[in-house]
XYZ file of C-alpha atoms in Angstrom:
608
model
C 0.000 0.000 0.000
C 1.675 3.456 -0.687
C 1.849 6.400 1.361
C -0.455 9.254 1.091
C 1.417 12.643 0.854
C -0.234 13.279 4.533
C 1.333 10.060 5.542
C 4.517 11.799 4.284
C 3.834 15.146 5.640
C 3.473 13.391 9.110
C 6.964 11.969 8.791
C 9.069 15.163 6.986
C 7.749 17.263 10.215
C 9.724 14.904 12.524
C 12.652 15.307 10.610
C 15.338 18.084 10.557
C 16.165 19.988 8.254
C 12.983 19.757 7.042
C 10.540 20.626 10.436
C 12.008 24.594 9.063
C 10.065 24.603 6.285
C 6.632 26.455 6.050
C 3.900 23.911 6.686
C 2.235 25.225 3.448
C 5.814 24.231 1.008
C 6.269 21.200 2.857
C 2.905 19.487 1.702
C 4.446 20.803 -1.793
C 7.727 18.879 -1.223
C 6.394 16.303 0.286
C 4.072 15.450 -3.170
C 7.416 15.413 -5.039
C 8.573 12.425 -2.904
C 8.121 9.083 -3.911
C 7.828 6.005 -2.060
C 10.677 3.000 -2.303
C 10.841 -0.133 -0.873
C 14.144 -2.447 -0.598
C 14.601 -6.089 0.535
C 17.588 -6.829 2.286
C 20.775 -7.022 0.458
C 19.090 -4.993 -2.082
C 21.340 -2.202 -4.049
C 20.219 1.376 -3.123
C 23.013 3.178 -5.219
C 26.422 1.469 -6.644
C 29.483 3.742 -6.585
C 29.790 5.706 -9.440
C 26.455 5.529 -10.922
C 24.008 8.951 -11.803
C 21.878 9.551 -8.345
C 18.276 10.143 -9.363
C 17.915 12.701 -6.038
C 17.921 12.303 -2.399
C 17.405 9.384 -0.202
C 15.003 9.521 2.952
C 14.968 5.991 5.074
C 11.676 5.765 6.628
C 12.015 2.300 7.930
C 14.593 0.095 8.103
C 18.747 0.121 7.816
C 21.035 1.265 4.813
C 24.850 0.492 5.088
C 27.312 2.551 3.244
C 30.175 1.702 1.702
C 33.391 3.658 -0.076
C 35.414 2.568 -3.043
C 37.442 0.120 -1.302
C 34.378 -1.484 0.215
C 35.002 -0.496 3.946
C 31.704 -0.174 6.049
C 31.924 3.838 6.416
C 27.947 3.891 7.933
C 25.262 2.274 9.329
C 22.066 4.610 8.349
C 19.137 4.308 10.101
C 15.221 6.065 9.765
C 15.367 9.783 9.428
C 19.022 9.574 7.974
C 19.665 10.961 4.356
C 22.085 9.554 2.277
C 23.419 10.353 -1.390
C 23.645 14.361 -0.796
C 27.846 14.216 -1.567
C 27.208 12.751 -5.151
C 24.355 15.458 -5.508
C 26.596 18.374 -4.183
C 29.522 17.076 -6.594
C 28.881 15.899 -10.368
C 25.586 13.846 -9.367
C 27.700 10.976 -9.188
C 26.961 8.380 -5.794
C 30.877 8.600 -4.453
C 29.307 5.165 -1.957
C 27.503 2.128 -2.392
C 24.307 2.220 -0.017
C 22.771 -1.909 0.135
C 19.776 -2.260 2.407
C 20.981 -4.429 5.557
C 17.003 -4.982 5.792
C 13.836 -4.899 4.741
C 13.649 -0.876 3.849
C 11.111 1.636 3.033
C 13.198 4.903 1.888
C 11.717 8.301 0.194
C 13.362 9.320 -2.396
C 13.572 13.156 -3.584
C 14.645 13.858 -7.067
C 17.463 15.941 -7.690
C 15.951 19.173 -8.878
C 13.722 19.320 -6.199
C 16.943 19.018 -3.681
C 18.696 21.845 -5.388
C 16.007 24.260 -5.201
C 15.690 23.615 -1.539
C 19.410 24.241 -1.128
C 18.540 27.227 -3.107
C 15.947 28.470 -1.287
C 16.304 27.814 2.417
C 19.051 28.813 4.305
C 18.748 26.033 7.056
C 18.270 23.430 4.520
C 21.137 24.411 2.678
C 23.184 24.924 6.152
C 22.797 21.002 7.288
C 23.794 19.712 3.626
C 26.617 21.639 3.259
C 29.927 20.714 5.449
C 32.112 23.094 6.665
C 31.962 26.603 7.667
C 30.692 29.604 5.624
C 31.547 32.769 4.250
C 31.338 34.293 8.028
C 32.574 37.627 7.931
C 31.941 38.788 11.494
C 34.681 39.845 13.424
C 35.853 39.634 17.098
C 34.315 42.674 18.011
C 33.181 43.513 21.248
C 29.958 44.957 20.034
C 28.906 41.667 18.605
C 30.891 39.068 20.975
C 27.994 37.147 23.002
C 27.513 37.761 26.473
C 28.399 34.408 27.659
C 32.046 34.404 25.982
C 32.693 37.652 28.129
C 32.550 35.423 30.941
C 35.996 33.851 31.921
C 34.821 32.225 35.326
C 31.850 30.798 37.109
C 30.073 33.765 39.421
C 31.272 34.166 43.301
C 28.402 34.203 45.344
C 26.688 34.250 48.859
C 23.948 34.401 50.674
C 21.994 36.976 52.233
C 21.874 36.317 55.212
C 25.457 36.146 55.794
C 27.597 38.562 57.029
C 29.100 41.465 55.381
C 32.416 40.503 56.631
C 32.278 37.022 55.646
C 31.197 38.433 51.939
C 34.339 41.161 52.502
C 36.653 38.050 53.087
C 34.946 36.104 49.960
C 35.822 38.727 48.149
C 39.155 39.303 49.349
C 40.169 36.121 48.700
C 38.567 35.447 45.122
C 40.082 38.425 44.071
C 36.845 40.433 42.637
C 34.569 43.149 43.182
C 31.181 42.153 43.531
C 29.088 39.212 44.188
C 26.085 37.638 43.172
C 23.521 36.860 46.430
C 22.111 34.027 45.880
C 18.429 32.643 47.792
C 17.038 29.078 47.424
C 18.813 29.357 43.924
C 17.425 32.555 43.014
C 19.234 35.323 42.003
C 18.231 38.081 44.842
C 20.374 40.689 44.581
C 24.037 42.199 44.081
C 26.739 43.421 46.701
C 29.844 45.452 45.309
C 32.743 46.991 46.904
C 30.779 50.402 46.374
C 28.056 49.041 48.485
C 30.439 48.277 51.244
C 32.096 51.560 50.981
C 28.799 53.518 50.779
C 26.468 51.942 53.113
C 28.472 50.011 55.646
C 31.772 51.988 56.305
C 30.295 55.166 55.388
C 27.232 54.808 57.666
C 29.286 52.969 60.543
C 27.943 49.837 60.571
C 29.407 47.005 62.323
C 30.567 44.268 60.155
C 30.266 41.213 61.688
C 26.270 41.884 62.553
C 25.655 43.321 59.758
C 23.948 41.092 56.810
C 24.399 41.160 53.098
C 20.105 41.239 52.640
C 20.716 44.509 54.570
C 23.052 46.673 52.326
C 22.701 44.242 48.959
C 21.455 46.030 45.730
C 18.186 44.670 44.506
C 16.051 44.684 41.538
C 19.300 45.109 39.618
C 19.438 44.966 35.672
C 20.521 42.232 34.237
C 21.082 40.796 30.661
C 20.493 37.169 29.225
C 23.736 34.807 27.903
C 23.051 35.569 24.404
C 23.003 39.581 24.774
C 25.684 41.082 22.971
C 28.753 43.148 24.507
C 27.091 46.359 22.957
C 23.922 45.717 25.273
C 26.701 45.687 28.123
C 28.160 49.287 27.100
C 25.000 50.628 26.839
C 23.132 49.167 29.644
C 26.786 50.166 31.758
C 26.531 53.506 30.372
C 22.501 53.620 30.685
C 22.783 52.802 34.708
C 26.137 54.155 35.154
C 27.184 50.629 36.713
C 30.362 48.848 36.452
C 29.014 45.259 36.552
C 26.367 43.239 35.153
C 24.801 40.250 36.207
C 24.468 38.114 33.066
C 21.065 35.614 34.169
C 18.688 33.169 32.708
C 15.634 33.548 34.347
C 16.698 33.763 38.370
C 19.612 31.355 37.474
C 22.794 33.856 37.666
C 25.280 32.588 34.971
C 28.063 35.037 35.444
C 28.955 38.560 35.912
C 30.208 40.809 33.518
C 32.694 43.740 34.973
C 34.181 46.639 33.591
C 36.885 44.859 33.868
C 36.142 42.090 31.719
C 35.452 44.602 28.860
C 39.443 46.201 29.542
C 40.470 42.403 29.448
C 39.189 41.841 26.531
C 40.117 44.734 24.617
C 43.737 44.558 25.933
C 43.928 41.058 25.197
C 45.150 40.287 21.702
C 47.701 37.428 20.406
C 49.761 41.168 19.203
C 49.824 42.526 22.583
C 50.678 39.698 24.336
C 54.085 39.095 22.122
C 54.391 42.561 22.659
C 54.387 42.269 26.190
C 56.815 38.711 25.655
C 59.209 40.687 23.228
C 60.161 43.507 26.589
C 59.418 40.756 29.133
C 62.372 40.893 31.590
C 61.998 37.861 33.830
C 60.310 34.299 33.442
C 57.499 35.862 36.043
C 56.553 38.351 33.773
C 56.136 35.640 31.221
C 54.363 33.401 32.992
C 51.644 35.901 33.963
C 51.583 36.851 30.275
C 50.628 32.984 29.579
C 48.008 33.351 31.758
C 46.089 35.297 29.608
C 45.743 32.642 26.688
C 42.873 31.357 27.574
C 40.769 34.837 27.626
C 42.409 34.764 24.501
C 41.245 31.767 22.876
C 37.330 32.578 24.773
C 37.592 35.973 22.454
C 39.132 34.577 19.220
C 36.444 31.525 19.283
C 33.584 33.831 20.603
C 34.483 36.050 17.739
C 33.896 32.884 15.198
C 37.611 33.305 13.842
C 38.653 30.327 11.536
C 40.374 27.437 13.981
C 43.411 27.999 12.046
C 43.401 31.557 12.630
C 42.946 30.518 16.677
C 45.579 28.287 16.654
C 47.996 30.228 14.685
C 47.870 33.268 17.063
C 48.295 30.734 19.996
C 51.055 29.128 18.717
C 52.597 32.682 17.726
C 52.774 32.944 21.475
C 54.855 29.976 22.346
C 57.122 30.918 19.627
C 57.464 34.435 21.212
C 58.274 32.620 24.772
C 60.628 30.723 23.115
C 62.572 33.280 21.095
C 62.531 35.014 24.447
C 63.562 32.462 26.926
C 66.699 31.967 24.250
C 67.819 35.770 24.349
C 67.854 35.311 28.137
C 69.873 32.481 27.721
C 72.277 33.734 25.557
C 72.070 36.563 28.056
C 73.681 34.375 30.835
C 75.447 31.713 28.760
C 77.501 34.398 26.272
C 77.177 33.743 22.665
C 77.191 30.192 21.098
C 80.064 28.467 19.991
C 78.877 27.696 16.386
C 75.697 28.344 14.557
C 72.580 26.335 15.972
C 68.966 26.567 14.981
C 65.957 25.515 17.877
C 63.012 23.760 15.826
C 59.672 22.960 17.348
C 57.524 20.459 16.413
C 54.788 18.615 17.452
C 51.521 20.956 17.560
C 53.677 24.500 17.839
C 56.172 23.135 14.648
C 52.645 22.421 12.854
C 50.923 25.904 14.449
C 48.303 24.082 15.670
C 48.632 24.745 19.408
C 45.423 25.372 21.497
C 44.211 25.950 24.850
C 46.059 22.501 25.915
C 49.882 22.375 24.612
C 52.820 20.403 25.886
C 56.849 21.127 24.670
C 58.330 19.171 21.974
C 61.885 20.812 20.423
C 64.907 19.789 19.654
C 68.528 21.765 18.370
C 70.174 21.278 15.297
C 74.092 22.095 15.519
C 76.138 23.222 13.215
C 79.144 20.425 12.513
C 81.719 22.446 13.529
C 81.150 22.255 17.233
C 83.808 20.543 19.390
C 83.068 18.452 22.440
C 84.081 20.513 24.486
C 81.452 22.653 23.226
C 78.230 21.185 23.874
C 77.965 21.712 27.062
C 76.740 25.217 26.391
C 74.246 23.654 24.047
C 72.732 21.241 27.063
C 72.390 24.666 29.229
C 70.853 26.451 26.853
C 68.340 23.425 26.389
C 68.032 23.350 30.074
C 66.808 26.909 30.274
C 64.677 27.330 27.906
C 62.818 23.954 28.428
C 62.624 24.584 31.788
C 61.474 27.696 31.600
C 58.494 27.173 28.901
C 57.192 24.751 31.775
C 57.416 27.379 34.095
C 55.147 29.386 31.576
C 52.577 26.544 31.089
C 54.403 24.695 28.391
C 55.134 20.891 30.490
C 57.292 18.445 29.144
C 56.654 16.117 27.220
C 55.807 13.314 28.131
C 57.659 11.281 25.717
C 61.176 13.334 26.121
C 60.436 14.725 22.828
C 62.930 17.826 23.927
C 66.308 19.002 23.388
C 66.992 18.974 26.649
C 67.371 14.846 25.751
C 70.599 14.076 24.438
C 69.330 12.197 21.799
C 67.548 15.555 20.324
C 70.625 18.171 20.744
C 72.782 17.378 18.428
C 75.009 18.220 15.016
C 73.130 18.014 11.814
C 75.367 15.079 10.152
C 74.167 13.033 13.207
C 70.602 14.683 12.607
C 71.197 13.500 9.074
C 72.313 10.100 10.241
C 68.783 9.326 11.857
C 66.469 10.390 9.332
C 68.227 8.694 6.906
C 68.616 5.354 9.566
C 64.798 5.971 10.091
C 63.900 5.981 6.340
C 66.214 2.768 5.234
C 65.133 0.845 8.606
C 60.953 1.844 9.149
C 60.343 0.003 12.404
C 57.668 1.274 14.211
C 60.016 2.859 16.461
C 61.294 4.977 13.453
C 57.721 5.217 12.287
C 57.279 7.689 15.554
C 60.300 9.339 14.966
C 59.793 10.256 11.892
C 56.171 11.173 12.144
C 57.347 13.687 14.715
C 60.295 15.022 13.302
C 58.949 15.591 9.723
C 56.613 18.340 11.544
C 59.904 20.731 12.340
C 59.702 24.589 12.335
C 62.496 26.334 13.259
C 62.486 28.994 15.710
C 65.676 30.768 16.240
C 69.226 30.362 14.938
C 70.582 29.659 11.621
C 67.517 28.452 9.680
C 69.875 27.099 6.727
C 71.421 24.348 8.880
C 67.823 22.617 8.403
C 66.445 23.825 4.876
C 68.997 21.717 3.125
C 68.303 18.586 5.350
C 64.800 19.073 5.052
C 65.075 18.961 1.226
C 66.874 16.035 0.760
C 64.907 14.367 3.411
C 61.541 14.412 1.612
C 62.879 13.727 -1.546
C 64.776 10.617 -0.147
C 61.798 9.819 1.849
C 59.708 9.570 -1.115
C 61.252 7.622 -3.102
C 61.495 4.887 -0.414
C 58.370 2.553 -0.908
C 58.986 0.413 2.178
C 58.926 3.637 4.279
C 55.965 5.505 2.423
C 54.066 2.043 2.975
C 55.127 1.895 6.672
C 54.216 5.959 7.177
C 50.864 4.895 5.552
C 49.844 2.053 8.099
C 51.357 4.208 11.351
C 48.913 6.982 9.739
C 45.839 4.662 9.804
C 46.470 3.854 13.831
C 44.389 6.384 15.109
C 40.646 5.653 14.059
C 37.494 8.345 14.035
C 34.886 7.583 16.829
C 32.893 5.806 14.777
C 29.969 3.108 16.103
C 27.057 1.371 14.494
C 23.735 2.953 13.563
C 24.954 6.529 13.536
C 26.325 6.738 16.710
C 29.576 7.665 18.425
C 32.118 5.382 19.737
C 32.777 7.109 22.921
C 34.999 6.053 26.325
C 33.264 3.382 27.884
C 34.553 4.077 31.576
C 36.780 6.353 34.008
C 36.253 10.286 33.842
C 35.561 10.771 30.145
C 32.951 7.986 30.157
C 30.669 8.442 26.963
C 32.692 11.278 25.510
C 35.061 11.178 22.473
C 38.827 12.301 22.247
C 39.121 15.052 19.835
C 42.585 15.299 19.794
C 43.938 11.184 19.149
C 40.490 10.539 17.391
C 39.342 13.591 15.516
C 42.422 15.894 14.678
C 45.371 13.489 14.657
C 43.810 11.314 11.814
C 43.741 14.021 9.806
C 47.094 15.575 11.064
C 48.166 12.180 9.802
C 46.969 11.660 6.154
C 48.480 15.578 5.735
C 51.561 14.261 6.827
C 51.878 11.621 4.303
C 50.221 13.574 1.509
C 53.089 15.836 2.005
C 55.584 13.048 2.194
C 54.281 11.607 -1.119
C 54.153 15.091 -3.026
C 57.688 16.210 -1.481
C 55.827 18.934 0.027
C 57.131 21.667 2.605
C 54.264 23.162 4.704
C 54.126 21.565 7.826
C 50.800 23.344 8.501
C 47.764 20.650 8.271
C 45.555 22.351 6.384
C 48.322 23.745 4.309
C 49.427 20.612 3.669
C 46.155 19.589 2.255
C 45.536 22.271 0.360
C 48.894 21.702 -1.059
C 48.121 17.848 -1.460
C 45.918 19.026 -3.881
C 47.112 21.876 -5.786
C 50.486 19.190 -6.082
C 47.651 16.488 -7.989
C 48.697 14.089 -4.725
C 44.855 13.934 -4.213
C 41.980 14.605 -5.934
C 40.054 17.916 -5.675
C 36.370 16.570 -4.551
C 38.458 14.710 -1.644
C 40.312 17.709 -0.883
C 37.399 19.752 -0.353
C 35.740 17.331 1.457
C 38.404 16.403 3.749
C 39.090 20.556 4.588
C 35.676 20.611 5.166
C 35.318 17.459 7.908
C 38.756 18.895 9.060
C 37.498 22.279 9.895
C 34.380 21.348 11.284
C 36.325 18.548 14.050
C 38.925 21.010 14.608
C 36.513 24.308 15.470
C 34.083 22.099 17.550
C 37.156 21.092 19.625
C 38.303 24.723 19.878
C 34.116 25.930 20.800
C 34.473 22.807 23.976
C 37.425 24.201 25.214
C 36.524 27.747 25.087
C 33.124 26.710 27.172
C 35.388 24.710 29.532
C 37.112 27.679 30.167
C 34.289 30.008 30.397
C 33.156 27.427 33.125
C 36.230 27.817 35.021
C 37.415 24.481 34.511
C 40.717 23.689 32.549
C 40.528 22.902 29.006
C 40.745 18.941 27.618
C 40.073 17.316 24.334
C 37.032 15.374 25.501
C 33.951 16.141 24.374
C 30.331 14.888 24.700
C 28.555 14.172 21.524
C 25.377 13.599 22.694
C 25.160 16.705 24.112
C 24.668 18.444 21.059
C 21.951 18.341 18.702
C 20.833 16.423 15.993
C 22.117 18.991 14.176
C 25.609 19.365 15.343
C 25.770 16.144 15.787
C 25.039 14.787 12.632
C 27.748 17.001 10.836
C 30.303 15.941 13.136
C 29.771 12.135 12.471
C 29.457 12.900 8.547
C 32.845 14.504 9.227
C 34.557 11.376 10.437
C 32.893 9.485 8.148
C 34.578 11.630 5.515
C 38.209 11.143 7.241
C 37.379 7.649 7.376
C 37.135 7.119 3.612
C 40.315 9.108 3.084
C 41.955 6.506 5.321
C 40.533 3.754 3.299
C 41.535 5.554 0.507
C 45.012 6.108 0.916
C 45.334 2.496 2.868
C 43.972 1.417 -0.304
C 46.293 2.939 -2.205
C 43.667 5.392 -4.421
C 43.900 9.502 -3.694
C 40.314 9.761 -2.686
C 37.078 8.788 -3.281
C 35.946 9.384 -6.908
């Protein structure tokens, strides 16, 4: 029996994106459906073929499959599938087979483009990757909530004003929320204090809060933007705001928070690095990188953008801690470069960043002269911890023996690691083929880099081992659309964005880069490079930029609310926390990293 378009109707309203569209349109779309029914093992679509339009599963499952026929997906009712053959050449780039009896709608391919045309929201959830945002990180437009660097300090009314004094003597801050059987009651500020407790005489230990609070104060919700806090500041003539949903008090926003964030930038703060005097100075300089990466994310700026002015930072501490050095030490025997690498030697450092550097030496230096090289590693290694930069916890520094040393025995070990690919020299390499340099005599690695790559390259053994060490680290993915998350301990049902979301990709750039003897040392450069150099193919490029951005922002947005929370940023995150929505991209993103792992473990460039 076949479904009425009412029947239809019914079904498209329980489904997003399509519960945004007018109820009026969607009884029109809904007509242009039609009705398909599968047996299990059945063919939906075969890789390669012309897609007559849009899948819909009603009932039932689909599984998905790439060119190298790896599971990629289990879909399940209310999931779409064919949209990336639709949004490329109109060519299926999987092979969907029904696992069983299915009923799926199926929407034909003009009808899909004008929605894409014609509604924002539907075009938004088919579409991977971020837009053409243009907004800046502007205070006037920067949400309310990302103004907020800590949890509020509270108490209650009916204590004392001395114990609130001592609150907030200790906390450091000028105000507090009062706070009654959960309800946001009222405000007490260091004015108040001054104003109606030592002015009048009153005696603080008998005096309570209730008594000299400020009530019926203004407030604004989370999503307010920073100009409603200048001009509700200017308005009242106040100098903080309680930021509230409902009588829940969120946060407070001070005066002060609007100077921090206007003083912060990633400019100033190497500024303020540059003149730095002492490690002290640094260190409280550090601090400030995680207001910094609150703004910059609040602000919507691109994750490479984020991580680029973080990792500008370190480099700045660095370059720094190495004057001082020199400072101390006197000048250095023979040329020497410092390299990073790691997350800072790729500029991809974020709100969570160990140390990993090492020294190449110019081959003139004597024995006796490397003892000023091990001091110099000393001090600046030490020193970055001191600013928030630990070790590393697999003694990937120079302050190791093994990574301070002249660049004919630098030479010796990339060239041992490419001729001799254990998995040990897998590691290695994988590490050391991310190298920036820093400061020093950048020509001591250029030429090694150079022949490196091209040596590399040429080696099929070692390409072949690089590829399987690349595979090693898997996307999240479970069956029937879901996530596979940690199963137990403190990150129980959450999902490692770091080892499962970034470093796959982080990987296949590496190799890409490898195989097309390519410099950048950037991720996304090195993509983008991948394919300008023909090393893959331009619909997986895009694709793959696009999964990568989205994985790598969405890891940047749940460590800027960690932060925001006052608690210290990881690379855990909770899926199902999220909407359907969000959630759905993100697993179409590692979908999309999966099938490039396939692909290049298959030995193809991408998917066609």
């Amino acid at each position: 029996m076949g479904l009425s378009t009412t029947d239809i109707v019914r079904f498209l309203e329980t489904v997003h994106p399509y519960d945004t569209i007018p109820g009026d349109e969607l009884a029109l779309v809904a007509s242009r459906f039609s009705s398909l029914r599968f047996n299990a093992g059945a063919d939906i679509y075969t890789l390669g073929e012309p897609l007559p339009g849009l899948f819909l599963i009603m009932e039932g499952s689909v599984e998905v499959r790439d060119a190298t026929g790896t599971v990629v997906s289990q879909l399940s009712p209310r999931n779409s599938l064919g949209e990336r053959g639709l949004l490329r050449d109109g060519l299926a780039v999987t092979s969907a087979t029904a696992r069983t009896d299915t009923t799926a709608l199926l929407l034909p391919t003009s009808e899909f483009k004008r929605l894409m045309a014609d509604h924002p929201a539907y075009q938004r959830f088919f579409t991977r990757g971020r837009t053409n945002d243009t907004r800046r990180s502007d205070l006037n437009t920067l949400k309310v909530a990302d103004l907020m660097s800590k949890p509020p300090i509270t108490c209650a009314p009916s204590d004392t004003v001395k114990l609130a004094a001592e609150i907030m003597r200790d906390r450091r801050v000028s105000s507090l929320g009062v706070i009654e059987d959960g309800a946001f009651v009222g405000m007490l500020t260091v004015r108040d204090l001054a104003t109606r407790v030592v002015a009048e005489g009153l005696g603080v230990s008998k005096t309570t809060v209730r008594s000299v609070m400020t009530r019926d104060v203004s407030g604004l919700p989370p999503d307010a933007l920073g100009s409603d806090v200048l001009h509700l500041m200017l308005e009242h003539k106040v100098g903080h705001l309680p930021v509230l949903s409902g009588q829940r008090l969120e946060g407070m926003v001070t005066q002060t928070d609007l100077t921090r964030f206007q003083a912060v930038s990633s400019a100033r703060l190497v500024h303020d690095i540059a003149t730095a005097q002492t490690v002290e100075e640094m260190r409280e300089i550090t601090g400030r990188i995680p207001q910094l990466l609150v703004q910059l994310v609040g602000g919507n700026s691109a994750h490479e953008v984020v991580t680029r002015h973080i990792t500008d930072i370190a480099d700045a501490v660095t370059r720094r801690l190495i004057v001082m050095a020199e400072r101390e030490l006197g000048p250095p025997p023979v040329p020497y470069v410092w390299l990073a690498c790691g997350s800072q030697g790729r500029q991809e450092q974020t709100g969570v960043s160990d140390q990993d550097n090492c020294i190449f030496i110019s081959d003139e230096v004597r024995d006796t002269d490397r003892e000023w090289y091990r001091q110099l590693a000393r001090f600046v290694s030490h020193n970055l911890d001191a600013c928030g930069y630990y070790f590393c916890p697999g003694d990937m520094m120079a302050t190791n023996e093994r990574w301070c040393q002249p660049v004919r025995v630098w030479r010796e070990y990339f060239s041992g690691w490419i001729s001799r690919p254990d998995p040990m020299a897998q590691m290695l390499a994988s590490v050391m083929f991310d190298l920036r340099p820093i400061s020093g005599t950048r020509a001591l690695f250029d030429e090694l880099q150079g022949e490196t790559l091209e040596r590399a390259s040429k080696n099929e053994l070692f390409v072949a081992h690089m590829i399987a060490n690349s595979l090693k680290h898997a996307p999240p993915l479970g069956l029937l659309r879901g996530f596979a998350t940690v199963r137990s301990g403190e990150h129980r049902n959450q999902i490692d964005m770091k080892h499962n979301g970034v470093v796959p990709v982080v990987d296949l750039g590496r190799v890409y880069a490898l195989q097309g003897r390519l410099a950048p040392v950037n991720t996304r450069a090195r993509l983008l490079a991948a394919e300008e150099a023909g090393v893959i193919s331009g619909a997986g490029a895009k694709d793959l930029v696009a999964a990568y951005d989205l994985i790598a922002e969405m890891r940047l947005r749940n460590q800027a609310a960690e932060i925001r929370a006052g608690r210290k940023p990881d690379n855990f995150l909770a899926p199902y926390d999220f909407g359907d929505f969000e959630r759905s991209h993100l697993r179409d993103a590692f979908v999309v990293v999966r099938t490039m792992q396939s692909a290049l473990g298959h030995g193809r460039s991408a998917p066609v």
